[in-house]
Tab-separated table of C-alpha atoms in Angstrom:
chain	number	residue	atom	x	y	z
Y	1	UNK	CA	13.637	-3.944	7.067
Y	2	UNK	CA	9.940	-4.976	6.414
Y	3	UNK	CA	7.229	-3.687	4.972
Y	4	UNK	CA	5.634	-2.642	8.415
Y	5	UNK	CA	8.689	-1.365	9.202
Y	6	UNK	CA	8.562	1.037	6.292
Y	7	UNK	CA	4.948	1.817	7.245
Y	8	UNK	CA	5.639	2.687	10.501
Y	9	UNK	CA	8.589	5.306	9.474
Y	10	UNK	CA	6.262	7.114	7.116
Y	11	UNK	CA	7.479	5.618	3.889
Y	12	UNK	CA	5.574	5.349	0.886
Y	13	UNK	CA	4.333	2.024	-0.435
Y	14	UNK	CA	6.825	3.032	-3.651
Y	15	UNK	CA	9.598	3.875	-1.348
Y	16	UNK	CA	9.701	0.724	0.409
Y	17	UNK	CA	8.856	-1.318	-2.928
Y	18	UNK	CA	12.273	0.047	-4.306
Y	19	UNK	CA	14.240	-0.454	-0.968
Y	20	UNK	CA	13.228	-4.253	-0.923
Y	21	UNK	CA	13.283	-4.613	-4.364
Y	22	UNK	CA	9.694	-5.566	-4.280
Y	23	UNK	CA	6.494	-5.475	-6.695
Y	24	UNK	CA	4.598	-2.666	-5.593
Y	25	UNK	CA	2.089	-5.250	-5.583
Y	26	UNK	CA	3.494	-7.159	-2.783
Y	27	UNK	CA	4.226	-4.642	-0.646
Y	28	UNK	CA	0.431	-3.084	-0.998
Y	29	UNK	CA	-0.745	-6.383	0.231
Y	30	UNK	CA	1.256	-6.118	3.038
Y	31	UNK	CA	0.561	-2.468	3.810
Y	32	UNK	CA	-2.822	-3.037	5.337
Y	33	UNK	CA	-3.131	-1.599	8.873
Y	34	UNK	CA	-2.719	-4.306	11.333
Y	35	UNK	CA	-1.224	-6.860	9.020
Y	36	UNK	CA	1.607	-8.777	10.608
Y	37	UNK	CA	3.386	-11.547	8.928
Y	38	UNK	CA	4.160	-14.494	11.388
Y	39	UNK	CA	7.618	-13.991	12.717
Y	40	UNK	CA	10.047	-16.303	10.463
Y	41	UNK	CA	12.294	-18.636	12.763
Y	42	UNK	CA	15.951	-18.514	12.384
Y	43	UNK	CA	17.402	-21.510	10.334
């Protein structure tokens, strides 16, 4: 799951932060409408 997925599912920033074990500030940075991090290529 990514921040984008949580937002699409209607989760709150707090819920996504807890699920991903990330600080709320990090989640909030990626929460903005239209924000998509580039896909990470498999190693």
